JSON list of C-alpha atoms in Angstrom, two decimals:
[
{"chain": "A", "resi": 1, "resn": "UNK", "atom": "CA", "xyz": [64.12, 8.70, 59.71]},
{"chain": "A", "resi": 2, "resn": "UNK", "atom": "CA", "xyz": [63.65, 11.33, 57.09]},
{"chain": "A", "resi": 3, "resn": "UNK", "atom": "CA", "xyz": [60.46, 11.12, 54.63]},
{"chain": "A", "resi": 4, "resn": "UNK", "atom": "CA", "xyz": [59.62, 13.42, 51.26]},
{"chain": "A", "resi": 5, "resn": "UNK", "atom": "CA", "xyz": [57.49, 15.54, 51.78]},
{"chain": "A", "resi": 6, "resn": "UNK", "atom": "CA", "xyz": [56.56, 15.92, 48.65]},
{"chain": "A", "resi": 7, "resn": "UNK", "atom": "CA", "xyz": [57.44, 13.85, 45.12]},
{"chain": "A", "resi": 8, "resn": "UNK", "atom": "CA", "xyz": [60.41, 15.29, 43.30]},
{"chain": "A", "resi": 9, "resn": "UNK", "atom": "CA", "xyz": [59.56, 16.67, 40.05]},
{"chain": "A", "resi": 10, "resn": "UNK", "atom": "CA", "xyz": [60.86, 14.73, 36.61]},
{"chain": "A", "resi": 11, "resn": "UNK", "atom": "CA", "xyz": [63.69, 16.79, 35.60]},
{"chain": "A", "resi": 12, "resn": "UNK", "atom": "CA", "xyz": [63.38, 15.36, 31.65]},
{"chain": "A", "resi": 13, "resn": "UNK", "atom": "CA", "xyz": [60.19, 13.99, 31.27]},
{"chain": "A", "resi": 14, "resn": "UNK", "atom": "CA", "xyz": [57.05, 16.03, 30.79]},
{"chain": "A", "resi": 15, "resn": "UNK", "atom": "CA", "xyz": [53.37, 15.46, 28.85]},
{"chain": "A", "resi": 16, "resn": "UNK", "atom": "CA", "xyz": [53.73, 14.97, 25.03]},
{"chain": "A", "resi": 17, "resn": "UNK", "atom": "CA", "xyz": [57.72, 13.97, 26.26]},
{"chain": "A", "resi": 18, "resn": "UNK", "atom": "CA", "xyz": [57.55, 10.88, 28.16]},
{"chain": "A", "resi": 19, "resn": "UNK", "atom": "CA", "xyz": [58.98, 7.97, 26.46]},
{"chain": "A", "resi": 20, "resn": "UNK", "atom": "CA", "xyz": [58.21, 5.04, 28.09]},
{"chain": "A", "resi": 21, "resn": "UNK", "atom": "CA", "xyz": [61.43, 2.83, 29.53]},
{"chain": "A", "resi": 22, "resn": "UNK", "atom": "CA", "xyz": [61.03, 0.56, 26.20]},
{"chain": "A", "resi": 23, "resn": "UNK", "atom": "CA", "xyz": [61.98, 3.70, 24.60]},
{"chain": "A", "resi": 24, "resn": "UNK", "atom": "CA", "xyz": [64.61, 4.38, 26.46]},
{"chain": "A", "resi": 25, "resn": "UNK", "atom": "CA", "xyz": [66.07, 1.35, 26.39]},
{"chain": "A", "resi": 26, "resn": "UNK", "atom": "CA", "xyz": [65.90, 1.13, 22.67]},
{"chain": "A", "resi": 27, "resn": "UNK", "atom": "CA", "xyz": [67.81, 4.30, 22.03]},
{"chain": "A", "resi": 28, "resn": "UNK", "atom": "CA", "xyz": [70.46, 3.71, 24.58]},
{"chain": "A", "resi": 29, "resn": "UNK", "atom": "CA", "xyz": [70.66, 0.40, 22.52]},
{"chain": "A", "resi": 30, "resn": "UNK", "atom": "CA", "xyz": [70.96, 2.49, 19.19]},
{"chain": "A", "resi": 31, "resn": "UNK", "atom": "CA", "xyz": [73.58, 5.00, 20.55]},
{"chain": "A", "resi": 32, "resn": "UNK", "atom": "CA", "xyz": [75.87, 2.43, 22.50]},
{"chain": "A", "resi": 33, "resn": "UNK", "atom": "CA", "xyz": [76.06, 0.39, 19.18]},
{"chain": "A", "resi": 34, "resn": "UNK", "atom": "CA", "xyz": [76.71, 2.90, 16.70]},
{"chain": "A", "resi": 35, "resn": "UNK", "atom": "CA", "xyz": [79.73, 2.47, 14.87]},
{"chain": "A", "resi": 36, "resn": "UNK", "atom": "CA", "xyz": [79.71, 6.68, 14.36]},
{"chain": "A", "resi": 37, "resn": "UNK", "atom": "CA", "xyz": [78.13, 9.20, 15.93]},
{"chain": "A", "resi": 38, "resn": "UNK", "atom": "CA", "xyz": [74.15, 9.26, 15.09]},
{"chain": "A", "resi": 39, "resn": "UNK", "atom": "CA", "xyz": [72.73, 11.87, 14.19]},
{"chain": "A", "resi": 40, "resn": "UNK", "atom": "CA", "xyz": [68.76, 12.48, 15.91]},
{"chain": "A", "resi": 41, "resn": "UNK", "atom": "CA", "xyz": [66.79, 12.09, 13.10]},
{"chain": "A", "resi": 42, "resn": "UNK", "atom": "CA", "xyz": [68.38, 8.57, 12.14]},
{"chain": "A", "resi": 43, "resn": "UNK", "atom": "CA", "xyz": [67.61, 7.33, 15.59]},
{"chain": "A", "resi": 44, "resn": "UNK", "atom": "CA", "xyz": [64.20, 8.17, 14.96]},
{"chain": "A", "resi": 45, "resn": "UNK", "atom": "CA", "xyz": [64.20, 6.89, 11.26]},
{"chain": "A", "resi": 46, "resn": "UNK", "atom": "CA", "xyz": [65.58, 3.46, 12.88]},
{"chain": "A", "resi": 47, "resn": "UNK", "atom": "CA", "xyz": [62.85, 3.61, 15.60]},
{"chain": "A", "resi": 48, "resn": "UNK", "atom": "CA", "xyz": [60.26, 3.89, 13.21]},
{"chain": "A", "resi": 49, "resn": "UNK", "atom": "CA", "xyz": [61.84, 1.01, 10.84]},
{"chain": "A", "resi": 50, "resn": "UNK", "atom": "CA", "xyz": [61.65, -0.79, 13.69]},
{"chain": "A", "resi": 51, "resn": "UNK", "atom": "CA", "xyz": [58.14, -0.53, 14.98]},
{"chain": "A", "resi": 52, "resn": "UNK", "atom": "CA", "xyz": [59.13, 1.29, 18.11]},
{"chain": "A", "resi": 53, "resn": "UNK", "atom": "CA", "xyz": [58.91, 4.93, 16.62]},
{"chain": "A", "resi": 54, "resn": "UNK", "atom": "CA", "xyz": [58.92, 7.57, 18.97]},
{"chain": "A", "resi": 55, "resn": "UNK", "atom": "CA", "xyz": [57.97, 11.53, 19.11]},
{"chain": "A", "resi": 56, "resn": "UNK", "atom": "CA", "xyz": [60.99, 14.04, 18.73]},
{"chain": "A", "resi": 57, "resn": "UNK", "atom": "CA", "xyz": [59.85, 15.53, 22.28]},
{"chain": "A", "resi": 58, "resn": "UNK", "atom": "CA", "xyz": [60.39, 11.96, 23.87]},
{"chain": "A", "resi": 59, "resn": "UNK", "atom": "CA", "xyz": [63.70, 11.30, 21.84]},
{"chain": "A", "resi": 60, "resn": "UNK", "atom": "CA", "xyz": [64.51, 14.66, 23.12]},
{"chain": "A", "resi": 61, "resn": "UNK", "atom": "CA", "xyz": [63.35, 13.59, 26.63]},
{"chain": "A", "resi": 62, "resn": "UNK", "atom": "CA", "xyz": [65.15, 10.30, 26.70]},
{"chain": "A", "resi": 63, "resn": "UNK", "atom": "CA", "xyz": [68.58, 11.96, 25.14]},
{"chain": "A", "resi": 64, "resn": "UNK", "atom": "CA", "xyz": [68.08, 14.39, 28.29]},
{"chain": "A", "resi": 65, "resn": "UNK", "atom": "CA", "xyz": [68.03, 12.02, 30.69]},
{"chain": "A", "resi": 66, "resn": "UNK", "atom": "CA", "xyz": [70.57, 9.42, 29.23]},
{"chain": "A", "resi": 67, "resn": "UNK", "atom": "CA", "xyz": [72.61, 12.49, 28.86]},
{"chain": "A", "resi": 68, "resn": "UNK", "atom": "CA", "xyz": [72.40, 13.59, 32.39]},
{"chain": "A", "resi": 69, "resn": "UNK", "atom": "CA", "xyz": [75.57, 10.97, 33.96]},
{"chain": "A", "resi": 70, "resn": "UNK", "atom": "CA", "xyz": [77.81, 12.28, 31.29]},
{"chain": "A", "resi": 71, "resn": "UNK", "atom": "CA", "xyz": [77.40, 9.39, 28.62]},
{"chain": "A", "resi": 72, "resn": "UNK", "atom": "CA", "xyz": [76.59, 11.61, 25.53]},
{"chain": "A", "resi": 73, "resn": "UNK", "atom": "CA", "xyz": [77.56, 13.99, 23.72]},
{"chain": "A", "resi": 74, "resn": "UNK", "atom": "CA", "xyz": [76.93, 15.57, 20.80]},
{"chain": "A", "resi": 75, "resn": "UNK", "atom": "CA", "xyz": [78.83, 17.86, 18.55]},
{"chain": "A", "resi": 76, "resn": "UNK", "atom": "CA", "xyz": [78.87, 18.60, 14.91]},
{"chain": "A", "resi": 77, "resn": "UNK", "atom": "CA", "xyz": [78.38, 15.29, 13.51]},
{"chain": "A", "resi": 78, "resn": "UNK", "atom": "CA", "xyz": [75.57, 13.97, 16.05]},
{"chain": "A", "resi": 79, "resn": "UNK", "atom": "CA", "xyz": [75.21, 12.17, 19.28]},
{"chain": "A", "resi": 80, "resn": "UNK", "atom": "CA", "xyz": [77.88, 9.75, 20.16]},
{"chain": "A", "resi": 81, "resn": "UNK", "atom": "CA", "xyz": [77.78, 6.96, 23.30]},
{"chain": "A", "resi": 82, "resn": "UNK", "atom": "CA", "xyz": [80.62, 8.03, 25.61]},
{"chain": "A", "resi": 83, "resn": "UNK", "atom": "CA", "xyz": [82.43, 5.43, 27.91]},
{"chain": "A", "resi": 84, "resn": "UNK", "atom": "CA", "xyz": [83.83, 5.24, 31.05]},
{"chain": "A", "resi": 85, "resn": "UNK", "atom": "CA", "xyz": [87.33, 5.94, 31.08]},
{"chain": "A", "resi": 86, "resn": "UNK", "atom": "CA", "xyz": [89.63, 2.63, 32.38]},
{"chain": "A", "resi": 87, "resn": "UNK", "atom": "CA", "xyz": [93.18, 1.46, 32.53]},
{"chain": "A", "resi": 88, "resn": "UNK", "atom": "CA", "xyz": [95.95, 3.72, 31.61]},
{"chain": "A", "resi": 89, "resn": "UNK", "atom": "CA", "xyz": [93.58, 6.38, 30.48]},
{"chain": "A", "resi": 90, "resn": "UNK", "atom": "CA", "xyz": [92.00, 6.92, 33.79]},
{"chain": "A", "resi": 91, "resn": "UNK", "atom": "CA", "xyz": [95.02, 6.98, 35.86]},
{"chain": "A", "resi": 92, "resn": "UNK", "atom": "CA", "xyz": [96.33, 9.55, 33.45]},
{"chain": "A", "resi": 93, "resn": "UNK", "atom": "CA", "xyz": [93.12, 11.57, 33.46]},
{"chain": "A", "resi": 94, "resn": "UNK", "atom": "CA", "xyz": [93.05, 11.13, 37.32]},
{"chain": "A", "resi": 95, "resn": "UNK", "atom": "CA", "xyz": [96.73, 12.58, 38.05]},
{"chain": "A", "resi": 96, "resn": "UNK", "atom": "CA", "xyz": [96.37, 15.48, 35.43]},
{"chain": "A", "resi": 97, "resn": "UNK", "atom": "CA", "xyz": [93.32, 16.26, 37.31]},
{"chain": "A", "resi": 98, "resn": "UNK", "atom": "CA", "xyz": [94.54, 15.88, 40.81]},
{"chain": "A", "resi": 99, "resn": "UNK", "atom": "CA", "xyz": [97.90, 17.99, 39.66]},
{"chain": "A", "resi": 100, "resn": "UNK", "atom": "CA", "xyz": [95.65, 20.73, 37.97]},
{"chain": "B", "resi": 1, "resn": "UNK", "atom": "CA", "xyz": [71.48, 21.03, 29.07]},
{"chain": "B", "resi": 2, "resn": "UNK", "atom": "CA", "xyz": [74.72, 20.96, 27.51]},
{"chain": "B", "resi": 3, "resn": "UNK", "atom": "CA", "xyz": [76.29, 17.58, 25.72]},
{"chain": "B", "resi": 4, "resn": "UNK", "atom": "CA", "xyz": [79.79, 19.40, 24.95]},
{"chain": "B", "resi": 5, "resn": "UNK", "atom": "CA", "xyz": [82.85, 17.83, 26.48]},
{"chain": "B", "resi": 6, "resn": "UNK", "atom": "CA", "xyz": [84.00, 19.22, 30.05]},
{"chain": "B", "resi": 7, "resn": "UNK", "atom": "CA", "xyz": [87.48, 19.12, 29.30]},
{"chain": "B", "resi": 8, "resn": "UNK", "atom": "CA", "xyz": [90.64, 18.49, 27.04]},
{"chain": "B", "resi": 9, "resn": "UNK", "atom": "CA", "xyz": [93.19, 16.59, 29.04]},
{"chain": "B", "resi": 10, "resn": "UNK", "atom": "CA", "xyz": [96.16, 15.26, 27.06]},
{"chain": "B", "resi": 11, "resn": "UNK", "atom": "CA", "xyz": [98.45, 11.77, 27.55]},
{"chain": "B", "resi": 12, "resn": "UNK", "atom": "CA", "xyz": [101.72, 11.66, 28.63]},
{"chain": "B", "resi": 13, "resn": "UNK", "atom": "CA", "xyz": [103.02, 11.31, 25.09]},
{"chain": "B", "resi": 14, "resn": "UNK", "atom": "CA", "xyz": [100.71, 13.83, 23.62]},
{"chain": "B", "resi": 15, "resn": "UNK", "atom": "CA", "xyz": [101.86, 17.07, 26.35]},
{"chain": "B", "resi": 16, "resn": "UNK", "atom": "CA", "xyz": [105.56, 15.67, 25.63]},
{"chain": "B", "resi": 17, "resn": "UNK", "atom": "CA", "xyz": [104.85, 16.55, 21.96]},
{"chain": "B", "resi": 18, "resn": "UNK", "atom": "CA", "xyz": [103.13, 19.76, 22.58]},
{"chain": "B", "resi": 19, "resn": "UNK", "atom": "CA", "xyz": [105.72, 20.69, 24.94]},
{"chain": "B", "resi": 20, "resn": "UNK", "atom": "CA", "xyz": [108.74, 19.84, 22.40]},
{"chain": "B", "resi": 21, "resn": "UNK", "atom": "CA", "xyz": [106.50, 22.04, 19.93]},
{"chain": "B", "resi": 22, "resn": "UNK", "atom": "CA", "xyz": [106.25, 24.76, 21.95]},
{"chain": "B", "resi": 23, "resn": "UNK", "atom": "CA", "xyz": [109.85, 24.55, 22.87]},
{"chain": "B", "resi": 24, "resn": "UNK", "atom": "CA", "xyz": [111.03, 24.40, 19.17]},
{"chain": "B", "resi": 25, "resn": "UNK", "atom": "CA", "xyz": [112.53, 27.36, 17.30]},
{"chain": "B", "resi": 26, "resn": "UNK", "atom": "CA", "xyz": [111.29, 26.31, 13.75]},
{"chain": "B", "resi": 27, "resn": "UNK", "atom": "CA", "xyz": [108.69, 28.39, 12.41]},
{"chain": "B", "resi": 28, "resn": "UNK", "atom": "CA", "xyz": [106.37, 25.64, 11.34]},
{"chain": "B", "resi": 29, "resn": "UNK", "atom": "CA", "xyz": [106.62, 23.81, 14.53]},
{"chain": "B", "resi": 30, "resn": "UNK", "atom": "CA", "xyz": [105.38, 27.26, 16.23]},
{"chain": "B", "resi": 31, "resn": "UNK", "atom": "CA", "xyz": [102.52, 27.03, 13.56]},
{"chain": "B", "resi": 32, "resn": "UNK", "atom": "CA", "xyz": [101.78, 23.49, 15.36]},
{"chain": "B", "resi": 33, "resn": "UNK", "atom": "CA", "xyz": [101.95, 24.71, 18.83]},
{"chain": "B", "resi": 34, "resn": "UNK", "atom": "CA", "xyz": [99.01, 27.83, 17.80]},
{"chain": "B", "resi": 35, "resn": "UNK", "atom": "CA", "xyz": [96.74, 25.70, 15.68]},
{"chain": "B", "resi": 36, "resn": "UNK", "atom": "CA", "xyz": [96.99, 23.05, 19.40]},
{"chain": "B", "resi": 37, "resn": "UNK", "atom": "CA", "xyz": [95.97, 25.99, 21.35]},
{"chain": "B", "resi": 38, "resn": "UNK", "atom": "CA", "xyz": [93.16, 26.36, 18.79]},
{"chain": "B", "resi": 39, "resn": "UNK", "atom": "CA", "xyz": [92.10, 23.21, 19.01]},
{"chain": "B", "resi": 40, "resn": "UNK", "atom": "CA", "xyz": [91.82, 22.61, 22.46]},
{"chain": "B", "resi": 41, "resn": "UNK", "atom": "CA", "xyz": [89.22, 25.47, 22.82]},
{"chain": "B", "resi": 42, "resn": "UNK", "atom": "CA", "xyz": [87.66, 24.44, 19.68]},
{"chain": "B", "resi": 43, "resn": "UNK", "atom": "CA", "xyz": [87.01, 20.70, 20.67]},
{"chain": "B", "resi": 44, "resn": "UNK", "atom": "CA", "xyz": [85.73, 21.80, 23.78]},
{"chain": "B", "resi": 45, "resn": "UNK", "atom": "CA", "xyz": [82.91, 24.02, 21.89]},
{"chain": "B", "resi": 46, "resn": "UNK", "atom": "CA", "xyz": [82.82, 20.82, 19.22]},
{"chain": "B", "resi": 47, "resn": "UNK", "atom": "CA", "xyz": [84.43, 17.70, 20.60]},
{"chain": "B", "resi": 48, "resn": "UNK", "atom": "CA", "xyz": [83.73, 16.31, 16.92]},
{"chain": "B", "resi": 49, "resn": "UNK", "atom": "CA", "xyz": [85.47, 18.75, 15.45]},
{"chain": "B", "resi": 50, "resn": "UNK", "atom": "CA", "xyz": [87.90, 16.17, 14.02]},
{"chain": "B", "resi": 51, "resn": "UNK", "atom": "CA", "xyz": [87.20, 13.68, 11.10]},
{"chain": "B", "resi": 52, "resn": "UNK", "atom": "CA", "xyz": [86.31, 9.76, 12.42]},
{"chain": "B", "resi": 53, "resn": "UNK", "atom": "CA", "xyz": [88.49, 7.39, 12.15]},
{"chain": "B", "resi": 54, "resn": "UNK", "atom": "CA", "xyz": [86.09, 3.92, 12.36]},
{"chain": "B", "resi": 55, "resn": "UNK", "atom": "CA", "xyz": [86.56, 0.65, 14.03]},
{"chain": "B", "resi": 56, "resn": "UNK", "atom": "CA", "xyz": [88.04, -1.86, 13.88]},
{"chain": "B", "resi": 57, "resn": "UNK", "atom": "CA", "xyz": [91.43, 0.18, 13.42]},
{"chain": "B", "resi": 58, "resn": "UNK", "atom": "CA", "xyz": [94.08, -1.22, 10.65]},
{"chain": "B", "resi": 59, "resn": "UNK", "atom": "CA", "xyz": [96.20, -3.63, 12.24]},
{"chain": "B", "resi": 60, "resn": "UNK", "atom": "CA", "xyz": [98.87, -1.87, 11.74]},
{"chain": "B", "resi": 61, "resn": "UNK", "atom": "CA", "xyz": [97.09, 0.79, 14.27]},
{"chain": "B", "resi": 62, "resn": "UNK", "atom": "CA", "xyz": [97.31, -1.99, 16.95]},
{"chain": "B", "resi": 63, "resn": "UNK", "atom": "CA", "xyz": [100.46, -0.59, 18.83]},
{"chain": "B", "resi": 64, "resn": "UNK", "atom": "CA", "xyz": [98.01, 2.55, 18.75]},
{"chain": "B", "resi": 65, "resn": "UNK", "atom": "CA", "xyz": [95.75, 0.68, 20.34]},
{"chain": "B", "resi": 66, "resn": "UNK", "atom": "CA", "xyz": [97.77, -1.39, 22.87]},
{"chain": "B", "resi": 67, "resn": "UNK", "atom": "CA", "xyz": [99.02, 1.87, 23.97]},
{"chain": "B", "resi": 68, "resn": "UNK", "atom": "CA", "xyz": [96.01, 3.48, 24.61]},
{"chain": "B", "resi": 69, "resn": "UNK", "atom": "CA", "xyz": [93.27, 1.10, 25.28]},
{"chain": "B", "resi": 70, "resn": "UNK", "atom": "CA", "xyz": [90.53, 0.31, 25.78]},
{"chain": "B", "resi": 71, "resn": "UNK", "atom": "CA", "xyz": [89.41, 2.44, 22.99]},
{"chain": "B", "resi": 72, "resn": "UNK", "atom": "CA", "xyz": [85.63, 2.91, 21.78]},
{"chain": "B", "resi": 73, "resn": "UNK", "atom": "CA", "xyz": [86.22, 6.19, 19.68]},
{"chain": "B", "resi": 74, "resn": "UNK", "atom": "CA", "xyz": [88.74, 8.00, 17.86]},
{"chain": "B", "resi": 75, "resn": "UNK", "atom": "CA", "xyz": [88.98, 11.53, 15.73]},
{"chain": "B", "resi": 76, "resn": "UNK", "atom": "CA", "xyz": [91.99, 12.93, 14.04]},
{"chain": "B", "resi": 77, "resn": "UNK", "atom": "CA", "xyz": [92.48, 16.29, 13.18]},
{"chain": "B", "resi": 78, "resn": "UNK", "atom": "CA", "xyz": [94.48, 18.15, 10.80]},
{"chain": "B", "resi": 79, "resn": "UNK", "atom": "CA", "xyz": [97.81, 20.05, 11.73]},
{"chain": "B", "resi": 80, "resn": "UNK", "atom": "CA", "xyz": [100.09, 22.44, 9.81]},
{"chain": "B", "resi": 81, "resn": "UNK", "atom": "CA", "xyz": [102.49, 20.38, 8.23]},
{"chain": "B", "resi": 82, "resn": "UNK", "atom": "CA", "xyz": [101.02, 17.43, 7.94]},
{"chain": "B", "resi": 83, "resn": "UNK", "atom": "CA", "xyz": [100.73, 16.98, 11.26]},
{"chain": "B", "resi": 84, "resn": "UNK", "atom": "CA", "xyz": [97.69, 14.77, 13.12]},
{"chain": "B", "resi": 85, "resn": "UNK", "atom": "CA", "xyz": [96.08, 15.02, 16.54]},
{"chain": "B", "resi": 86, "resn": "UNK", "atom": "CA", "xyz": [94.93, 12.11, 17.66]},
{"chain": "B", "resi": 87, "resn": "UNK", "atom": "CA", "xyz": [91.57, 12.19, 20.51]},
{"chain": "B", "resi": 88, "resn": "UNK", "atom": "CA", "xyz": [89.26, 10.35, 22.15]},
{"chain": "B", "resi": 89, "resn": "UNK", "atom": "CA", "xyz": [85.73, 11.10, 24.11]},
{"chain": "B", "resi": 90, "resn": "UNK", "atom": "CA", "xyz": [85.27, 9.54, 27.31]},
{"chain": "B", "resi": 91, "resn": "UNK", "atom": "CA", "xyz": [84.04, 10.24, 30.48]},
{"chain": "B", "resi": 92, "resn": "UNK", "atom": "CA", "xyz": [85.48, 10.05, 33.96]},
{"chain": "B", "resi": 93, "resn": "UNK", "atom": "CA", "xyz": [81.88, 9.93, 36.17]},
{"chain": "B", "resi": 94, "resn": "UNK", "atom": "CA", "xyz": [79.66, 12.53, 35.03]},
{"chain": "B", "resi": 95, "resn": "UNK", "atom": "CA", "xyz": [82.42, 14.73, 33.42]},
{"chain": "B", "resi": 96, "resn": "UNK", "atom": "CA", "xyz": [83.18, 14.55, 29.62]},
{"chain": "B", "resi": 97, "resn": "UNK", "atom": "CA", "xyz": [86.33, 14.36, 28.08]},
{"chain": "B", "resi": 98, "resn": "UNK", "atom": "CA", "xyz": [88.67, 14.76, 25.03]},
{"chain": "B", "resi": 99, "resn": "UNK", "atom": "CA", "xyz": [91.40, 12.71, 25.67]},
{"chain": "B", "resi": 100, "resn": "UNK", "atom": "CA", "xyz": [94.13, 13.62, 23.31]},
{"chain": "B", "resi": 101, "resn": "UNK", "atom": "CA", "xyz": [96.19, 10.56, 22.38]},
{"chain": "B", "resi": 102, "resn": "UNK", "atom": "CA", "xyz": [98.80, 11.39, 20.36]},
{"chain": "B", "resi": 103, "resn": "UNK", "atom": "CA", "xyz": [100.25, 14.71, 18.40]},
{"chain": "B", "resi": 104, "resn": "UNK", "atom": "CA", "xyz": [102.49, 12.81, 15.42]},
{"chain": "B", "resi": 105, "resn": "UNK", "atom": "CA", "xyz": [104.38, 13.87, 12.28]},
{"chain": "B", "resi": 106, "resn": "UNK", "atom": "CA", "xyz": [102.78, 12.42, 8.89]},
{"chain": "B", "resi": 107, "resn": "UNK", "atom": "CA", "xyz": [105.31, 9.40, 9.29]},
{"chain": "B", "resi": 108, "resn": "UNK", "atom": "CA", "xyz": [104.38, 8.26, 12.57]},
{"chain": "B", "resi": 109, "resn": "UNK", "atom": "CA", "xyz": [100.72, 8.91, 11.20]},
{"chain": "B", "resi": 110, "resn": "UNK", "atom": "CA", "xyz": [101.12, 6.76, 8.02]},
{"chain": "B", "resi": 111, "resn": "UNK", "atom": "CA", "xyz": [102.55, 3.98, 9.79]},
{"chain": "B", "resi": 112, "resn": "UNK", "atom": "CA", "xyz": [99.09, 3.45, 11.89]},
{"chain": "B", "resi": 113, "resn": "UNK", "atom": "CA", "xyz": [96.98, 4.38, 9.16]},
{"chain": "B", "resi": 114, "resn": "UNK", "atom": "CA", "xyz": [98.15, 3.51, 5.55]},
{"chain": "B", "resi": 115, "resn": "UNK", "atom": "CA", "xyz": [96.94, 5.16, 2.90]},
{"chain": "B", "resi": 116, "resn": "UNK", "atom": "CA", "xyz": [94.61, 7.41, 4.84]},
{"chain": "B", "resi": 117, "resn": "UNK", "atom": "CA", "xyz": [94.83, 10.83, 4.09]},
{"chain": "B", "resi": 118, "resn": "UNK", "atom": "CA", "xyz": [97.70, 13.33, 2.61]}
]
């Protein structure tokens, strides 16, 4: 049996940037429902309208680490939820890849 | 950390129409084919490069739809000609996507989407 030897350090979070999992779960709420993508200060403006406002260091944080399995991105017009590929799509993505 | 997409992958129906542009001897259609080859490296710097076309879709998109689904996001961009590409984002795991649906003519385009756009 294998044991740490040591506790792996956070990757995202860090002091004045560590939103707590309320947070977290509150933006991926606000990104996964938006309609368009959202830009970063919106989130934050909804946050706050909501009573759950947050730092821009712990949106940052959060965005980070939801980012981190591929489910965001974020281009010109803001952040926008990305899903999982299914059904016709993913077999077509999955034979152009494996024929690449 | 980067949030760009990973890679442009087209449908079956999409690399049949970029492969019939390619093909084609008429200059505008060769005016297609370069703007695509644009494109692809340009949505992979900006995968919302393209203008957003919002949900629900007209019902007269649903063939779109049916086609292609499930769909959660869609962006068309401009071509020469009146021409429209047709994308999606999505991810396959951890890797990001543009998922290029369809590259139509402004009739097939204005059949889906009435009255949107010149």
């Amino acid at each position: 049996m294998t044991t740490l030897r040591s506790v792996p350090r956070p990757v995202h979070a860090k002091r004045g940037a560590n939103p707590t999992l309320e947070t977290l779960e509150y933006i991926r709420g606000i990104l996964k429902r938006a309609p368009a993508p959202i830009s970063r200060n919106e989130i934050l403006r909804i946050l706050s309208q909501a009573g759950h406002g947050t730092t821009r260091q712990a949106l940052n944080a959060a965005i980070g680490f939801l980012a981190d399995d591929g489910s965001l991105v974020e281009g010109s017009k803001g952040l926008q939820w990305v899903h999982q590929a299914e059904g016709r799509i993913l077999e077509t993505i999955r034979r152009k890849t494996a024929s690449a | 950390m980067s949030l760009h997409a990973d890679r442009v992958i087209y449908s079956d129906e999409a690399e049949q129409a970029r492969e019939l542009l390619r093909g084609s001897s008429k200059p505008d259609h060769a005016s297609i084919a370069r703007r695509l080859d644009y494109l692809e490296q340009r949505l992979l710097e900006d995968c919302q490069a393209g203008e957003v076309i919002p949900f629900p879709l007209h019902k007269k998109a649903r063939p779109l739809e049916d086609g292609h689904s499930p769909l959660h996001n869609l962006y068309c961009c401009d071509l020469p000609s009146f021409w429209r590409l047709l994308y999606t984002i999505i991810k396959d795991g951890t890797i990001r996507i543009v998922y290029v649906l369809e590259i139509v003519d402004h009739r097939a385009y204005s059949k889906w989407f009435p009255g949107r756009g010149g």
